[in-house]
Amino acid sequence: MASPSLFSFFLLPILLSLSPTLSTNSEGNALHSLRSRLSDPTNILQSWDPTLVNPCTWFHVTCDSNNHVVRLDLANSNISGSLGPELGELKHLQYLELYRNNFGGKIPMELGNLKNLISMDLYANRFEGKIPKSFAKLKSLRFLRLNDNKLTGSIPRELTTLSNLKVFDVSNNDLCGTIPVDGPFGSFPMESYENNRLSGPELKGLVPYDFGC
Amino acid sequence: MVLCAAFSVNFGDDTTDSYWLLRTKSEFVDPVGVLDNWSPRTSLCTWYGVTCSDDQTHVMGLNLSGSGLSGAISPEFSRLTSLQTFDLSSNFLSGLIPPELGQLQNLRELLLYSNSLSSNVPAEIGLLKNLQVLRIGDNMLTGQVNANVGNLTELRVLGLAYCQLNGSIPAEIGNLKHLQSLDLQKNSLSGLIPQEISGCIELQNFAASNNRLEGRIPASIGKLESLQILNLANNSLSGSIPIELGFLSNLKYLNLAGNRLNGEIPSELNQLVQLERLDLSKNSLSGTINIVNTHLKNIEVLVLSDNSLTGSTPRDLCIPNSSLHQLFLARNNLSGNFPLGLLNCSWLQELDLSDNNFVGVLPSGLDKLENLTDLLLNNNSFSGTIPLEIGNMSNLMTFYLFGNMITGSIPVEIGKLQRLSVLYLYDNQISGTIPRELTNCSSLTAIDFFGNHLKGSIPATIGKLKNLVFLLLRQNELSGSIPPSLGYCTKLQNLVLADNRLSGTLPPTFRFLSELFLITLYNNSFEGPLPESISLLKNLSIINFSHNRFSGSIFPLSGSNSLSRLDLTNNSFSGPIPSELAMSRNLTRLRLAYNFLNGPIPPELGKLTELNFLDLSFNNFTGELAPELSNCRKLGHLLLKNNRFSGTVPPWLGSLRELGELDLSYNIFNGTVPTELGNCSRLLKLSLDSNYLSGDIPPELGNLNSLNVLNLQRNNLSGSIPLTFQQCKKLYELRLSQNLLTGSIPPGLGTLSELQVILDLSENLLSGEIPWSLGNVVKLERLNLSFNQLTGEIPQSLGKLSSLHRLNLSNNHLHGQLPPTFSGFPLSSFLGNEKLCGPPLIPCSESKGQERKWLSNTAVAWIIVAIVFTSTMICLVLIYIMLRIWCTWRKISISSSDNEDLGNNRGEEKWDFEDEVRNCDDWNMNTMALVPSQDKQIFAFSCSK
């Protein structure tokens, strides 16, 4: 961690002095507007009080020592509704755990702004539409689990640039086209692609990657 | 008539009007006694409210309006056959409208409005052929508007407003050729507006607002040439505004607000030269504004807010000497610069352009709007500075400029605004200081400068603002101390100075702020003890002084018994928690973490039955947890981390059913983990680590089926890991390390499919084999089973843990071949297992035979020493190089710092290189660090891979 520590010693104070207005409650506002989209039958979002200075004491929200949201756990809670662009405001988010709910609608492309994201678990929901190309911006992403949804379209080729990606699971969706082979995609098991309309590995130059879409 | 005459012959005296009136009197309740002179001994014509016929024998008119009468309307009124005007309005009459009233064939005016009459309007009313005025609104009438109202062809005024009428407006209403006023407001009428309405050719006033009318506005309304008032607001009307409305040349008032109208505003409306008020707000109108003042010369109020209007505002929206008083264009998509044409509106009093896309600077000629009282420009993209001329707008009372991109400083001229009451400049880029002249604005009640770049100190003369209620200066760059005169703003209720660079102590004058309700000072550099006199502030409800350097006792804050939130996190407060805090029975949040507070938790806090959040972490508290605290039944967060609390973990914690987070870590609790904790079914995080807890882990913890995080590490817990843990299906973090746990790892842990952050069972006495099932925990990122007595082979299933990036199986008795996928983990993950082989350890073929093994052991020891030594050297060199590189190319170090990857990396060499450097730095840090972390130690060796 040589560079981060050097960073924090020398650069961080400079950055902080440049932008003193870091402490708006934009993350709390983002989460609150997320809540307004959701139906929460088991009331797990009851503690989300927008009048607090920050969302760090809300249940299912975890912050770092600078009061930035790093983890959102809404898994297994019968939540329905859709995600909105506001989630892209959680710039420090590392873990987005929304699995096993009834989330529907499209996955907002603004999730591609979560540049610190390590894990995105949206599996076992009712998401539809395409996998956003903007996910190619998630350079820290290691785990991307989108399985058991209703996603359509092809696997965006842009994702092959995600060099840290270790787990990629899109099984049980309605994806089409071919399976990428570049970058980290060389190492994912075939189970990650099961039960789609995917037509085998990409054959570069022979067949377009979105063949059959 | 013939029939009535026959009656009067047959019944003699009994049929006189006075006889019948006296009978109706008995139905009234007359608390004021207005009907006292209704008596057989006096002449009928002298009776209260009665107007007689010329021959003094018949009642022509009866006016009992506003006489305080209650009771019912007698059906016997129908016997007053000569009655022409009948007015019972504005009383408290209840019951029905008697159907018999239909017999009053001479009736011209029937006024029953503003009573409590209920049920339907009787159909017999339709028989009153001579009726000219029928006003029965403001009652509790239900049912439909009867179609036979169309028979009342003489009707001039029909008032049915403020009832609960439903159904649709009957088309027969078009038969009322002489109708001048039709008032149907505030009912539940639905359906279409009948196009037959155009038959009411004399109609001057048509009001049907606040109903459920739907469909289009009939174009035929355009034929109502006499119409002066058309109010269809707050219905569900759709479609576009018919251009035919432009024919209503006498129209003075047009209100279509709160419908679902779409399309453009028809330019034909400009023909309405008489129009004084136009309200089209809260629709879905689009296109540009094409209402021009050159035609609408009489317009006084123009409301187009809450639509989807686009484009810029028309140049001639206002002509010189225009009578426009109020112009509301808020919440549209209007763009362009500030509409300079508006500066002609010298009579303008209220201007609302908020929530649009206006850009550019505010015009210096703004002060031409000398009558303006309310100027709302918020939530646009205005830039530039606040014009100095603002000081000339001497009538200005409300000025909203928040949510723009205003720069520059607040002009001192603003101090001339003696009527200014509300000044909201928040969310801009305003810099400079707060001008002292601002404190001349003696009418100011609310100031909000949140989120700007204001520097300097709060004006010392702030105390001149005697009417100030809200002072919000949060998130600026203000420095210096709070001026003592602030204490003289005695009406102050909200004081928000958080997120600044303010310092010094709180002035003792604060004791005069007796209205103060909310005070937030967090993230400043305030210091010193609080003035004791603050305890006089009895209305204080919300206090947030967190992240300052306040010291001394917190007792002065316990004077109010209205506290609902108290946050003093991260200061230097000392001494005990005053038991007087318990006087605030509505206290929901009490946060005192990161101070130097000591003593026990006062048992009186058990009276805080509304308490939801109690955070006393990182203090010097001592003693046992008082049983009285079990009365705080609404506790959701109980955080007592890092203190010196002692005694046992109380079983009553199990009765706190709302508890979501319980953190007792880093204390000196002893005894066992109470089984009752298993009753806290909403618990999400349970941290009892770093105490002296002993005994078995109660199997009841398995009942916590919401639990996300369980941390019991660093205790003296013994026995085996409860099999019931497999029921905690939502666990994503499980730490049981550094205990005395025995037995084998329950295979059921393999069913915890959401385990993600870590499974740490290290430094126990666990034996047996690693269960095959752990290979199912596919989301697991860190697994630490080191320093146990595990035997057997590593199950090949663990090789499937594709998310795993930190693994420590070292110092066990494992043997056999590592799963092939483990080759990327560092050597240190497996050391201390004599019989393990395969990459990254030595190949399995070489590990056979005792001698070789013994030799290889010493060899390993030497290798480690050599590796550590050389890697240290390499690291030092690399760090030096990195420093050099970093100094030269800062950008490189920024980009690489985004990546915190510490695991095995199969990527390009460049990344391997970086990882090594970081890991070595980790190791260097740890040799010097006070608290070496287990995780980091594992990776201290990874430089040597």
XYZ file of C-alpha atoms in Angstrom, chain B residues 506-841:
336
model
C -19.595 29.485 23.255
C -20.417 32.971 24.603
C -22.308 33.093 27.903
C -24.890 35.320 26.196
C -26.337 32.132 24.735
C -28.415 31.949 27.869
C -30.744 34.575 26.356
C -31.651 32.352 23.401
C -34.641 30.977 25.211
C -36.485 30.044 22.005
C -33.566 28.004 20.684
C -34.781 24.643 19.425
C -31.992 23.378 17.193
C -28.279 24.086 17.377
C -25.735 22.305 15.224
C -22.064 23.235 15.441
C -20.481 20.006 14.174
C -17.211 19.969 12.265
C -15.717 23.175 13.641
C -12.928 23.857 16.092
C -14.905 25.060 19.059
C -13.231 24.440 22.356
C -13.394 24.957 26.056
C -16.119 24.170 28.519
C -19.734 25.003 27.802
C -21.123 28.004 29.702
C -23.113 26.660 32.615
C -25.927 29.090 31.859
C -26.786 27.108 28.725
C -28.764 24.933 31.064
C -31.352 27.742 31.076
C -32.331 26.933 27.478
C -35.432 24.884 28.121
C -36.595 24.534 24.505
C -33.468 22.896 23.153
C -34.432 19.789 21.252
C -31.691 18.988 18.768
C -28.042 19.511 19.645
C -25.144 18.427 17.489
C -21.715 19.577 18.691
C -19.866 16.582 17.249
C -16.312 16.830 15.912
C -15.128 19.848 17.881
C -12.813 20.228 20.835
C -15.293 21.089 23.543
C -14.176 20.024 26.981
C -15.437 19.899 30.514
C -18.757 18.609 31.698
C -21.784 17.993 29.512
C -24.010 18.934 32.417
C -24.993 22.358 30.946
C -26.750 20.536 28.107
C -29.007 18.625 30.442
C -31.090 21.648 31.432
C -33.699 21.235 28.724
C -36.251 18.532 29.200
C -37.203 18.736 25.522
C -34.114 17.090 24.076
C -34.762 14.687 21.248
C -31.269 14.325 19.775
C -27.948 14.973 21.431
C -24.744 14.297 19.516
C -21.412 15.200 21.123
C -19.294 12.635 19.271
C -15.575 13.300 19.060
C -14.922 16.099 21.546
C -12.953 16.201 24.775
C -15.826 16.170 27.211
C -15.068 14.565 30.542
C -16.856 13.612 33.710
C -19.972 11.525 34.072
C -23.227 11.453 32.106
C -25.592 13.700 34.084
C -28.613 11.763 35.227
C -30.662 14.899 34.447
C -30.545 13.913 30.791
C -33.259 11.459 31.703
C -35.645 14.416 32.153
C -35.917 14.607 28.359
C -38.359 11.779 27.942
C -38.434 12.202 24.174
C -34.710 11.699 23.719
C -34.263 9.345 20.780
C -30.566 9.674 19.991
C -27.762 10.051 22.507
C -24.309 9.959 20.962
C -21.344 10.601 23.219
C -18.657 8.495 21.535
C -14.994 9.546 21.362
C -14.806 11.666 24.500
C -13.212 11.196 27.909
C -16.417 10.559 29.793
C -16.275 8.243 32.752
C -18.304 6.668 35.496
C -21.158 4.251 35.009
C -24.213 4.697 32.801
C -26.712 6.388 35.133
C -29.602 4.007 35.853
C -31.949 6.953 35.289
C -31.363 6.626 31.546
C -33.734 3.687 31.812
C -36.526 6.279 31.859
C -35.723 7.181 28.249
C -38.307 4.876 26.777
C -38.058 6.543 23.362
C -34.305 6.075 23.130
C -33.359 4.487 19.825
C -29.652 5.203 19.491
C -27.185 5.045 22.360
C -23.523 5.376 21.414
C -21.034 5.632 24.272
C -18.099 4.027 22.431
C -14.508 5.094 22.967
C -14.812 6.651 26.408
C -13.666 5.631 29.864
C -16.975 4.352 31.188
C -16.855 1.725 33.889
C -19.199 -0.435 35.887
C -21.884 -2.903 35.042
C -24.813 -2.194 32.740
C -27.678 -1.075 34.968
C -30.739 -3.340 34.676
C -32.901 -0.219 34.381
C -31.645 0.184 30.823
C -33.823 -2.765 29.911
C -36.724 -0.277 29.935
C -35.328 1.403 26.822
C -37.432 -0.925 24.713
C -36.978 1.018 21.492
C -33.198 0.770 21.457
C -32.086 -0.052 17.926
C -28.388 0.677 18.358
C -26.481 0.023 21.563
C -22.817 0.826 21.018
C -20.550 0.588 24.045
C -17.326 -0.340 22.294
C -13.924 0.523 23.760
C -14.723 1.328 27.359
C -14.083 -0.468 30.623
C -17.557 -1.827 31.205
C -17.416 -4.923 33.375
C -19.552 -7.642 34.817
C -21.538 -10.076 32.772
C -23.303 -9.406 29.495
C -26.787 -8.863 30.926
C -29.482 -11.351 29.894
C -32.061 -8.539 29.675
C -30.477 -7.451 26.414
C -32.588 -10.248 24.993
C -35.713 -8.251 25.781
C -34.686 -5.384 23.472
C -36.622 -6.619 20.483
C -35.852 -3.585 18.304
C -32.123 -4.039 18.676
C -30.380 -4.073 15.308
C -26.819 -3.373 16.365
C -25.176 -4.422 19.610
C -21.500 -3.659 20.064
C -19.930 -4.467 23.432
C -16.459 -5.108 22.050
C -13.226 -4.043 23.721
C -14.510 -3.984 27.276
C -13.856 -6.247 30.236
C -17.089 -8.205 30.258
C -16.770 -11.691 31.671
C -19.064 -14.663 32.184
C -20.942 -16.370 29.410
C -22.749 -15.145 26.321
C -26.385 -15.027 27.516
C -28.696 -17.386 25.688
C -31.344 -14.643 25.729
C -29.466 -12.749 23.008
C -31.044 -15.280 20.679
C -34.339 -13.435 21.217
C -33.131 -10.234 19.532
C -34.570 -11.372 16.241
C -33.928 -8.076 14.433
C -30.249 -8.034 15.263
C -28.072 -7.307 12.232
C -24.685 -6.830 13.869
C -23.542 -8.495 17.062
C -20.039 -7.680 18.277
C -18.879 -9.077 21.606
C -15.230 -9.389 20.610
C -12.219 -8.548 22.742
C -13.714 -9.254 26.148
C -13.202 -12.017 28.679
C -16.260 -14.074 27.832
C -16.022 -17.774 28.543
C -18.119 -20.897 28.332
C -19.936 -22.268 25.337
C -21.354 -20.173 22.523
C -25.111 -20.544 23.094
C -26.815 -22.439 20.265
C -29.688 -19.947 20.596
C -27.636 -17.423 18.596
C -28.705 -19.530 15.650
C -32.175 -18.013 16.056
C -30.819 -14.632 14.881
C -31.939 -15.147 11.330
C -31.467 -11.504 10.294
C -27.885 -11.414 11.489
C -25.346 -10.059 8.992
C -22.266 -9.777 11.173
C -21.246 -11.920 14.165
C -17.982 -11.159 15.902
C -17.015 -13.134 19.012
C -13.271 -13.126 18.466
C -10.673 -12.548 21.193
C -12.523 -14.086 24.108
C -12.108 -17.271 26.085
C -15.050 -19.082 24.566
C -14.821 -22.852 24.631
C -16.825 -25.811 23.444
C -17.693 -26.373 19.851
C -19.091 -24.064 17.182
C -22.898 -24.392 17.493
C -24.454 -26.403 14.697
C -27.317 -23.893 14.759
C -25.175 -21.220 13.100
C -26.233 -22.674 9.776
C -29.644 -21.084 10.390
C -28.147 -17.582 10.210
C -28.615 -17.524 6.454
C -27.928 -13.798 6.088
C -24.493 -13.843 7.714
C -21.904 -12.198 5.551
C -19.192 -11.858 8.190
C -18.366 -14.450 10.886
C -15.425 -14.077 13.221
C -14.779 -16.573 16.009
C -10.977 -16.389 16.078
C -8.724 -16.277 19.150
C -10.889 -18.356 21.440
C -10.594 -21.842 22.865
C -13.102 -23.487 20.565
C -12.766 -27.229 20.132
C -14.349 -29.929 18.035
C -14.646 -29.899 14.309
C -15.872 -27.215 11.944
C -19.623 -27.873 11.473
C -20.273 -28.854 7.847
C -23.439 -26.760 8.111
C -21.354 -23.575 7.808
C -21.105 -24.555 4.166
C -24.785 -23.717 3.755
C -24.201 -20.061 4.653
C -24.176 -19.101 1.022
C -24.075 -15.339 1.690
C -20.838 -15.459 3.705
C -18.751 -12.877 1.952
C -16.482 -10.584 3.928
C -14.703 -13.190 6.032
C -14.978 -16.525 7.785
C -12.362 -16.385 10.522
C -11.996 -19.382 12.828
C -8.263 -18.947 13.381
C -6.364 -19.374 16.637
C -8.672 -21.906 18.237
C -8.310 -25.581 19.049
C -10.455 -26.847 16.201
C -9.685 -30.351 15.040
C -10.896 -32.808 12.432
C -11.018 -32.235 8.734
C -12.054 -29.105 6.843
C -15.619 -29.914 5.749
C -16.046 -30.479 2.021
C -19.150 -28.277 2.175
C -17.110 -25.080 2.707
C -16.566 -25.227 -1.014
C -20.192 -24.059 -1.391
C -19.566 -20.656 0.184
C -18.808 -19.283 -3.256
C -19.028 -15.603 -2.340
C -16.433 -15.866 0.416
C -13.563 -13.443 -0.054
C -11.448 -14.248 2.995
C -11.022 -17.556 4.810
C -8.805 -17.909 7.846
C -8.537 -21.299 9.538
C -4.917 -20.854 10.661
C -3.495 -21.870 14.038
C -5.850 -24.740 14.727
C -5.356 -28.488 14.812
C -7.092 -29.329 11.585
C -6.078 -32.608 9.978
C -6.648 -34.448 6.743
C -6.436 -33.192 3.215
C -7.692 -29.836 2.030
C -10.962 -30.683 0.272
C -10.640 -30.137 -3.463
C -14.032 -28.367 -3.242
C -12.302 -25.333 -1.731
C -10.710 -24.872 -5.113
C -14.148 -23.747 -6.338
C -14.130 -20.696 -4.067
C -13.726 -18.357 -7.000
C -14.222 -15.191 -4.926
C -11.535 -16.041 -2.421
C -8.621 -13.639 -2.445
C -7.218 -14.072 1.010
C -6.661 -17.522 2.423
C -4.854 -18.680 5.519
C -4.695 -22.372 6.384
C -1.271 -22.120 7.997
C -0.217 -23.839 11.189
C -2.495 -26.850 11.183
C -1.831 -30.519 10.563
C -3.104 -30.660 7.020
C -1.523 -32.924 4.433
C -1.832 -33.905 0.834
C -2.018 -31.951 -2.361
C -3.326 -28.375 -2.583
C -6.173 -27.756 -5.039
C -4.584 -26.544 -8.282
C -6.384 -23.188 -8.088
C -4.503 -22.411 -4.858
C -1.245 -21.976 -6.704
C -1.755 -18.251 -6.848
C -1.921 -17.824 -3.050
C 1.283 -16.931 -1.239
C 3.380 -19.510 0.553
C 2.384 -18.037 3.881
C -1.185 -19.244 3.371
C -0.057 -22.812 3.940
C 3.084 -22.723 6.090
C 3.202 -24.810 9.229
C 1.466 -27.777 7.665
C 4.301 -30.246 7.353
C 2.784 -32.582 4.831
C 1.148 -30.186 2.377
C 2.496 -30.105 -1.118
C 1.806 -28.746 -4.571
C 2.181 -25.184 -5.839
C 3.007 -22.719 -4.318
C 4.622 -25.279 -1.961
